[in-house]
Amino acid sequence: MHAPTPVATESAGGHPARKWLRWSFYLLSAGLVAAIAWGLSYIVREGGGSLPVLKQAPGFQAQDLDGRTVTLDTLRGKIFVITWFYTHCPDVCPLTMYRFEQIQDRLRASGELGRQVVLVAVTLDPARDTPAVIRTYAGHFHADPRAWYFLRATPAQTAAMLRRWGIVTESGPKGQIGHTSQVDLVDENGNVRAEYVGADLNPDRVVQDIQGLIERMRWGV
């Protein structure tokens, strides 16, 4: 009589292949959780994720230097930084434009200029700031027309935009226009996420806020 053939049984640890698959799943899950946590902490750390929604950006309609109409809906899907200027401005406007040039250079270096972010400058003085005058002015700041939009509108449209955006102006005796030195950061959904003072604009801070918003878009939060 032959002894019964022993039946193979799995040890408590299971088959080696199954055990490896199980550990691989645990490691992948842990890695995914860690990646998400890192991404969220980056967003908060870099600023964009912690920027509150201040308000819905007011609608506007203006034309670029080639006569194309630009509206808030035109810019939807991109982050943009918007400010107000006039070419005869002797002080705060050129300083703000210089800061915009620095922001442009940093965004170009990181590959985000135009693709995800654009800059917008709207004239307060459409009567004197013709497209030709603005084009020359923009050239002083090496503005990239594909990603830095200089806009002008009719006097009535300009007045309506200034009112909606809360820009206060005051005409001087020699053609000067005193105005609110305001810069707004608007996200891809048309929400104002930050407001800065043009005279004190810090390009590094603005770019940091922009990149935080880009990371938030990437992670869908």
PDB file of C-alpha atoms in Angstrom, residues 5-208:
ATOM      1  CA  THR A   5       0.395  11.799  -1.908  1.00  0.00           C
ATOM      2  CA  PRO A   6       0.702  14.953   0.193  1.00  0.00           C
ATOM      3  CA  VAL A   7      -1.445  17.902  -0.989  1.00  0.00           C
ATOM      4  CA  ALA A   8       0.514  21.133  -1.408  1.00  0.00           C
ATOM      5  CA  THR A   9      -0.784  23.982   0.713  1.00  0.00           C
ATOM      6  CA  GLU A  10       0.112  27.698   0.643  1.00  0.00           C
ATOM      7  CA  SER A  11       2.056  29.038   3.543  1.00  0.00           C
ATOM      8  CA  ALA A  12       0.658  31.886   5.555  1.00  0.00           C
ATOM      9  CA  GLY A  13       2.572  34.308   3.336  1.00  0.00           C
ATOM     10  CA  GLY A  14       0.940  33.020   0.117  1.00  0.00           C
ATOM     11  CA  HIS A  15       2.515  32.302  -3.232  1.00  0.00           C
ATOM     12  CA  PRO A  16       5.659  34.421  -3.801  1.00  0.00           C
ATOM     13  CA  ALA A  17       4.262  35.947  -7.026  1.00  0.00           C
ATOM     14  CA  ARG A  18       1.007  36.927  -5.336  1.00  0.00           C
ATOM     15  CA  LYS A  19       2.904  38.305  -2.400  1.00  0.00           C
ATOM     16  CA  TRP A  20       5.029  40.441  -4.751  1.00  0.00           C
ATOM     17  CA  LEU A  21       1.946  41.736  -6.572  1.00  0.00           C
ATOM     18  CA  ARG A  22       0.306  42.615  -3.287  1.00  0.00           C
ATOM     19  CA  TRP A  23       3.351  44.560  -2.087  1.00  0.00           C
ATOM     20  CA  SER A  24       3.654  46.278  -5.480  1.00  0.00           C
ATOM     21  CA  PHE A  25       0.048  47.440  -5.170  1.00  0.00           C
ATOM     22  CA  TYR A  26       0.690  48.778  -1.663  1.00  0.00           C
ATOM     23  CA  LEU A  27       3.817  50.608  -2.801  1.00  0.00           C
ATOM     24  CA  LEU A  28       2.106  52.132  -5.838  1.00  0.00           C
ATOM     25  CA  SER A  29      -0.825  53.259  -3.709  1.00  0.00           C
ATOM     26  CA  ALA A  30       1.489  54.799  -1.145  1.00  0.00           C
ATOM     27  CA  GLY A  31       3.449  56.510  -3.911  1.00  0.00           C
ATOM     28  CA  LEU A  32       0.293  57.950  -5.438  1.00  0.00           C
ATOM     29  CA  VAL A  33      -0.890  59.287  -2.084  1.00  0.00           C
ATOM     30  CA  ALA A  34       2.532  60.811  -1.449  1.00  0.00           C
ATOM     31  CA  ALA A  35       2.565  62.428  -4.895  1.00  0.00           C
ATOM     32  CA  ILE A  36      -0.870  63.954  -4.371  1.00  0.00           C
ATOM     33  CA  ALA A  37       0.120  65.204  -0.926  1.00  0.00           C
ATOM     34  CA  TRP A  38       3.301  66.724  -2.335  1.00  0.00           C
ATOM     35  CA  GLY A  39       1.382  68.376  -5.155  1.00  0.00           C
ATOM     36  CA  LEU A  40      -1.166  69.902  -2.815  1.00  0.00           C
ATOM     37  CA  SER A  41       1.530  71.092  -0.424  1.00  0.00           C
ATOM     38  CA  TYR A  42       3.386  72.647  -3.380  1.00  0.00           C
ATOM     39  CA  ILE A  43       0.281  74.534  -4.428  1.00  0.00           C
ATOM     40  CA  VAL A  44      -0.222  75.941  -0.948  1.00  0.00           C
ATOM     41  CA  ARG A  45       3.494  76.601  -0.497  1.00  0.00           C
ATOM     42  CA  GLU A  46       3.834  78.438  -3.805  1.00  0.00           C
ATOM     43  CA  GLY A  47       0.828  80.637  -3.170  1.00  0.00           C
ATOM     44  CA  GLY A  48      -1.609  79.959  -6.025  1.00  0.00           C
ATOM     45  CA  GLY A  49      -3.654  77.383  -4.174  1.00  0.00           C
ATOM     46  CA  SER A  50      -4.061  79.689  -1.189  1.00  0.00           C
ATOM     47  CA  LEU A  51      -5.180  82.696  -3.242  1.00  0.00           C
ATOM     48  CA  PRO A  52      -8.864  83.307  -2.571  1.00  0.00           C
ATOM     49  CA  VAL A  53     -11.390  84.126  -5.254  1.00  0.00           C
ATOM     50  CA  LEU A  54     -11.812  87.861  -4.717  1.00  0.00           C
ATOM     51  CA  LYS A  55     -14.546  88.342  -7.309  1.00  0.00           C
ATOM     52  CA  GLN A  56     -15.575  87.479 -10.841  1.00  0.00           C
ATOM     53  CA  ALA A  57     -13.564  89.605 -13.263  1.00  0.00           C
ATOM     54  CA  PRO A  58     -15.791  92.254 -14.863  1.00  0.00           C
ATOM     55  CA  GLY A  59     -16.517  91.805 -18.544  1.00  0.00           C
ATOM     56  CA  PHE A  60     -14.858  94.097 -21.057  1.00  0.00           C
ATOM     57  CA  GLN A  61     -14.500  94.646 -24.780  1.00  0.00           C
ATOM     58  CA  ALA A  62     -11.520  96.284 -26.468  1.00  0.00           C
ATOM     59  CA  GLN A  63      -9.350  95.919 -29.558  1.00  0.00           C
ATOM     60  CA  ASP A  64      -5.754  94.829 -29.902  1.00  0.00           C
ATOM     61  CA  LEU A  65      -3.302  96.767 -32.062  1.00  0.00           C
ATOM     62  CA  ASP A  66      -4.413  94.855 -35.165  1.00  0.00           C
ATOM     63  CA  GLY A  67      -8.075  95.702 -34.598  1.00  0.00           C
ATOM     64  CA  ARG A  68      -9.138  92.292 -33.287  1.00  0.00           C
ATOM     65  CA  THR A  69     -11.764  92.316 -30.557  1.00  0.00           C
ATOM     66  CA  VAL A  70     -10.632  90.981 -27.184  1.00  0.00           C
ATOM     67  CA  THR A  71     -13.096  90.205 -24.388  1.00  0.00           C
ATOM     68  CA  LEU A  72     -13.056  88.366 -21.090  1.00  0.00           C
ATOM     69  CA  ASP A  73     -14.389  85.310 -22.928  1.00  0.00           C
ATOM     70  CA  THR A  74     -11.515  85.565 -25.430  1.00  0.00           C
ATOM     71  CA  LEU A  75      -9.088  85.103 -22.547  1.00  0.00           C
ATOM     72  CA  ARG A  76     -11.030  82.373 -20.772  1.00  0.00           C
ATOM     73  CA  GLY A  77      -8.905  79.250 -20.315  1.00  0.00           C
ATOM     74  CA  LYS A  78      -5.740  81.283 -19.731  1.00  0.00           C
ATOM     75  CA  ILE A  79      -4.391  83.006 -16.659  1.00  0.00           C
ATOM     76  CA  PHE A  80      -3.826  86.699 -17.282  1.00  0.00           C
ATOM     77  CA  VAL A  81      -2.378  89.726 -15.535  1.00  0.00           C
ATOM     78  CA  ILE A  82      -4.095  93.010 -16.402  1.00  0.00           C
ATOM     79  CA  THR A  83      -3.179  96.643 -15.780  1.00  0.00           C
ATOM     80  CA  TRP A  84      -4.020 100.145 -17.039  1.00  0.00           C
ATOM     81  CA  PHE A  85      -1.721 102.742 -18.571  1.00  0.00           C
ATOM     82  CA  TYR A  86      -1.396 105.661 -20.955  1.00  0.00           C
ATOM     83  CA  THR A  87       1.661 106.415 -23.044  1.00  0.00           C
ATOM     84  CA  HIS A  88       2.096 110.004 -21.792  1.00  0.00           C
ATOM     85  CA  CYS A  89       2.209 108.820 -18.167  1.00  0.00           C
ATOM     86  CA  PRO A  90       5.497 110.104 -16.705  1.00  0.00           C
ATOM     87  CA  ASP A  91       5.946 107.889 -13.676  1.00  0.00           C
ATOM     88  CA  VAL A  92       3.955 104.862 -12.494  1.00  0.00           C
ATOM     89  CA  CYS A  93       2.990 103.525 -15.953  1.00  0.00           C
ATOM     90  CA  PRO A  94       6.523 103.048 -17.310  1.00  0.00           C
ATOM     91  CA  LEU A  95       7.548 101.513 -13.991  1.00  0.00           C
ATOM     92  CA  THR A  96       4.621  99.078 -14.141  1.00  0.00           C
ATOM     93  CA  MET A  97       5.408  98.249 -17.779  1.00  0.00           C
ATOM     94  CA  TYR A  98       9.018  97.545 -16.831  1.00  0.00           C
ATOM     95  CA  ARG A  99       7.773  95.133 -14.153  1.00  0.00           C
ATOM     96  CA  PHE A 100       5.521  93.513 -16.751  1.00  0.00           C
ATOM     97  CA  GLU A 101       8.554  93.079 -18.993  1.00  0.00           C
ATOM     98  CA  GLN A 102      10.304  91.256 -16.148  1.00  0.00           C
ATOM     99  CA  ILE A 103       7.251  89.035 -15.633  1.00  0.00           C
ATOM    100  CA  GLN A 104       7.189  88.339 -19.378  1.00  0.00           C
ATOM    101  CA  ASP A 105      10.861  87.326 -19.347  1.00  0.00           C
ATOM    102  CA  ARG A 106      10.403  84.958 -16.404  1.00  0.00           C
ATOM    103  CA  LEU A 107       7.330  83.314 -17.921  1.00  0.00           C
ATOM    104  CA  ARG A 108       9.090  82.920 -21.257  1.00  0.00           C
ATOM    105  CA  ALA A 109      12.037  81.252 -19.532  1.00  0.00           C
ATOM    106  CA  SER A 110       9.700  78.760 -17.820  1.00  0.00           C
ATOM    107  CA  GLY A 111       7.784  78.040 -21.042  1.00  0.00           C
ATOM    108  CA  GLU A 112       4.462  79.359 -19.698  1.00  0.00           C
ATOM    109  CA  LEU A 113       4.234  82.641 -21.623  1.00  0.00           C
ATOM    110  CA  GLY A 114       1.431  82.596 -24.174  1.00  0.00           C
ATOM    111  CA  ARG A 115       0.705  78.912 -23.691  1.00  0.00           C
ATOM    112  CA  GLN A 116      -0.874  79.291 -20.252  1.00  0.00           C
ATOM    113  CA  VAL A 117      -0.449  82.938 -19.317  1.00  0.00           C
ATOM    114  CA  VAL A 118      -0.870  86.276 -21.109  1.00  0.00           C
ATOM    115  CA  LEU A 119      -0.340  89.880 -20.067  1.00  0.00           C
ATOM    116  CA  VAL A 120      -2.880  92.623 -20.761  1.00  0.00           C
ATOM    117  CA  ALA A 121      -2.413  96.413 -20.694  1.00  0.00           C
ATOM    118  CA  VAL A 122      -5.396  98.668 -21.442  1.00  0.00           C
ATOM    119  CA  THR A 123      -4.955 102.339 -22.301  1.00  0.00           C
ATOM    120  CA  LEU A 124      -6.817 104.968 -20.311  1.00  0.00           C
ATOM    121  CA  ASP A 125      -6.326 107.491 -23.116  1.00  0.00           C
ATOM    122  CA  PRO A 126      -7.625 106.106 -26.437  1.00  0.00           C
ATOM    123  CA  ALA A 127      -7.800 109.578 -27.991  1.00  0.00           C
ATOM    124  CA  ARG A 128      -4.024 110.064 -27.930  1.00  0.00           C
ATOM    125  CA  ASP A 129      -2.968 106.423 -27.728  1.00  0.00           C
ATOM    126  CA  THR A 130      -3.489 105.330 -31.316  1.00  0.00           C
ATOM    127  CA  PRO A 131      -2.391 101.830 -32.367  1.00  0.00           C
ATOM    128  CA  ALA A 132       0.783 103.284 -33.907  1.00  0.00           C
ATOM    129  CA  VAL A 133       1.636 105.219 -30.743  1.00  0.00           C
ATOM    130  CA  ILE A 134       1.007 102.201 -28.523  1.00  0.00           C
ATOM    131  CA  ARG A 135       3.034  99.927 -30.810  1.00  0.00           C
ATOM    132  CA  THR A 136       6.055 102.193 -30.443  1.00  0.00           C
ATOM    133  CA  TYR A 137       5.516 102.363 -26.680  1.00  0.00           C
ATOM    134  CA  ALA A 138       5.218  98.568 -26.419  1.00  0.00           C
ATOM    135  CA  GLY A 139       8.492  98.219 -28.296  1.00  0.00           C
ATOM    136  CA  HIS A 140      10.311 100.061 -25.514  1.00  0.00           C
ATOM    137  CA  PHE A 141       9.426  97.137 -23.234  1.00  0.00           C
ATOM    138  CA  HIS A 142      10.109  94.383 -25.787  1.00  0.00           C
ATOM    139  CA  ALA A 143       6.485  93.262 -25.537  1.00  0.00           C
ATOM    140  CA  ASP A 144       5.756  89.982 -27.309  1.00  0.00           C
ATOM    141  CA  PRO A 145       2.510  90.674 -29.241  1.00  0.00           C
ATOM    142  CA  ARG A 146       1.602  86.979 -29.115  1.00  0.00           C
ATOM    143  CA  ALA A 147       1.395  87.033 -25.324  1.00  0.00           C
ATOM    144  CA  TRP A 148       1.300  90.653 -24.191  1.00  0.00           C
ATOM    145  CA  TYR A 149      -1.840  92.358 -25.428  1.00  0.00           C
ATOM    146  CA  PHE A 150      -2.000  96.154 -25.543  1.00  0.00           C
ATOM    147  CA  LEU A 151      -5.663  97.075 -25.845  1.00  0.00           C
ATOM    148  CA  ARG A 152      -7.666 100.205 -26.603  1.00  0.00           C
ATOM    149  CA  ALA A 153     -11.386 100.853 -26.764  1.00  0.00           C
ATOM    150  CA  THR A 154     -13.721 103.713 -27.563  1.00  0.00           C
ATOM    151  CA  PRO A 155     -13.950 106.455 -24.925  1.00  0.00           C
ATOM    152  CA  ALA A 156     -17.377 105.136 -23.856  1.00  0.00           C
ATOM    153  CA  GLN A 157     -16.123 101.542 -23.614  1.00  0.00           C
ATOM    154  CA  THR A 158     -13.050 102.722 -21.716  1.00  0.00           C
ATOM    155  CA  ALA A 159     -15.162 104.633 -19.191  1.00  0.00           C
ATOM    156  CA  ALA A 160     -17.365 101.566 -18.681  1.00  0.00           C
ATOM    157  CA  MET A 161     -14.340  99.291 -18.171  1.00  0.00           C
ATOM    158  CA  LEU A 162     -12.758 101.647 -15.663  1.00  0.00           C
ATOM    159  CA  ARG A 163     -15.990 101.839 -13.701  1.00  0.00           C
ATOM    160  CA  ARG A 164     -16.425  98.047 -13.626  1.00  0.00           C
ATOM    161  CA  TRP A 165     -12.823  97.382 -12.653  1.00  0.00           C
ATOM    162  CA  GLY A 166     -12.812 100.072  -9.965  1.00  0.00           C
ATOM    163  CA  ILE A 167     -10.150 102.229 -11.608  1.00  0.00           C
ATOM    164  CA  VAL A 168     -10.437 105.854 -10.473  1.00  0.00           C
ATOM    165  CA  THR A 169      -9.084 108.561 -12.797  1.00  0.00           C
ATOM    166  CA  GLU A 170      -8.604 112.307 -12.547  1.00  0.00           C
ATOM    167  CA  SER A 171      -7.652 114.599 -15.431  1.00  0.00           C
ATOM    168  CA  GLY A 172      -4.853 117.109 -14.879  1.00  0.00           C
ATOM    169  CA  PRO A 173      -4.408 120.543 -16.493  1.00  0.00           C
ATOM    170  CA  LYS A 174      -1.705 119.436 -18.933  1.00  0.00           C
ATOM    171  CA  GLY A 175      -3.191 116.188 -20.188  1.00  0.00           C
ATOM    172  CA  GLN A 176      -2.055 114.097 -17.250  1.00  0.00           C
ATOM    173  CA  ILE A 177      -4.381 111.379 -16.034  1.00  0.00           C
ATOM    174  CA  GLY A 178      -4.095 110.504 -12.393  1.00  0.00           C
ATOM    175  CA  HIS A 179      -5.289 106.934 -11.948  1.00  0.00           C
ATOM    176  CA  THR A 180      -5.435 103.962  -9.634  1.00  0.00           C
ATOM    177  CA  SER A 181      -2.216 101.972  -9.938  1.00  0.00           C
ATOM    178  CA  GLN A 182      -3.902  98.578 -10.036  1.00  0.00           C
ATOM    179  CA  VAL A 183      -2.800  95.184 -11.348  1.00  0.00           C
ATOM    180  CA  ASP A 184      -5.101  92.150 -11.224  1.00  0.00           C
ATOM    181  CA  LEU A 185      -4.303  88.447 -11.524  1.00  0.00           C
ATOM    182  CA  VAL A 186      -7.187  86.562 -13.152  1.00  0.00           C
ATOM    183  CA  ASP A 187      -7.398  82.767 -13.297  1.00  0.00           C
ATOM    184  CA  GLU A 188      -8.471  80.586 -16.230  1.00  0.00           C
ATOM    185  CA  ASN A 189     -12.115  80.727 -15.118  1.00  0.00           C
ATOM    186  CA  GLY A 190     -12.276  84.509 -15.064  1.00  0.00           C
ATOM    187  CA  ASN A 191     -11.902  84.905 -11.289  1.00  0.00           C
ATOM    188  CA  VAL A 192      -9.768  87.689  -9.832  1.00  0.00           C
ATOM    189  CA  ARG A 193      -7.330  85.905  -7.513  1.00  0.00           C
ATOM    190  CA  ALA A 194      -4.998  88.738  -6.478  1.00  0.00           C
ATOM    191  CA  GLU A 195      -4.672  92.500  -6.701  1.00  0.00           C
ATOM    192  CA  TYR A 196      -1.346  94.319  -6.624  1.00  0.00           C
ATOM    193  CA  VAL A 197      -0.237  97.944  -6.588  1.00  0.00           C
ATOM    194  CA  GLY A 198       1.562  98.700  -9.845  1.00  0.00           C
ATOM    195  CA  ALA A 199       4.122 101.019  -8.284  1.00  0.00           C
ATOM    196  CA  ASP A 200       5.158  98.302  -5.826  1.00  0.00           C
ATOM    197  CA  LEU A 201       4.756  95.327  -8.156  1.00  0.00           C
ATOM    198  CA  ASN A 202       7.115  92.459  -7.332  1.00  0.00           C
ATOM    199  CA  PRO A 203       7.644  90.345 -10.489  1.00  0.00           C
ATOM    200  CA  ASP A 204       8.905  87.352  -8.511  1.00  0.00           C
ATOM    201  CA  ARG A 205       5.805  87.340  -6.318  1.00  0.00           C
ATOM    202  CA  VAL A 206       3.463  87.641  -9.298  1.00  0.00           C
ATOM    203  CA  VAL A 207       5.193  84.788 -11.137  1.00  0.00           C
ATOM    204  CA  GLN A 208       5.091  82.678  -7.973  1.00  0.00           C
TER     205      GLN A 208
END
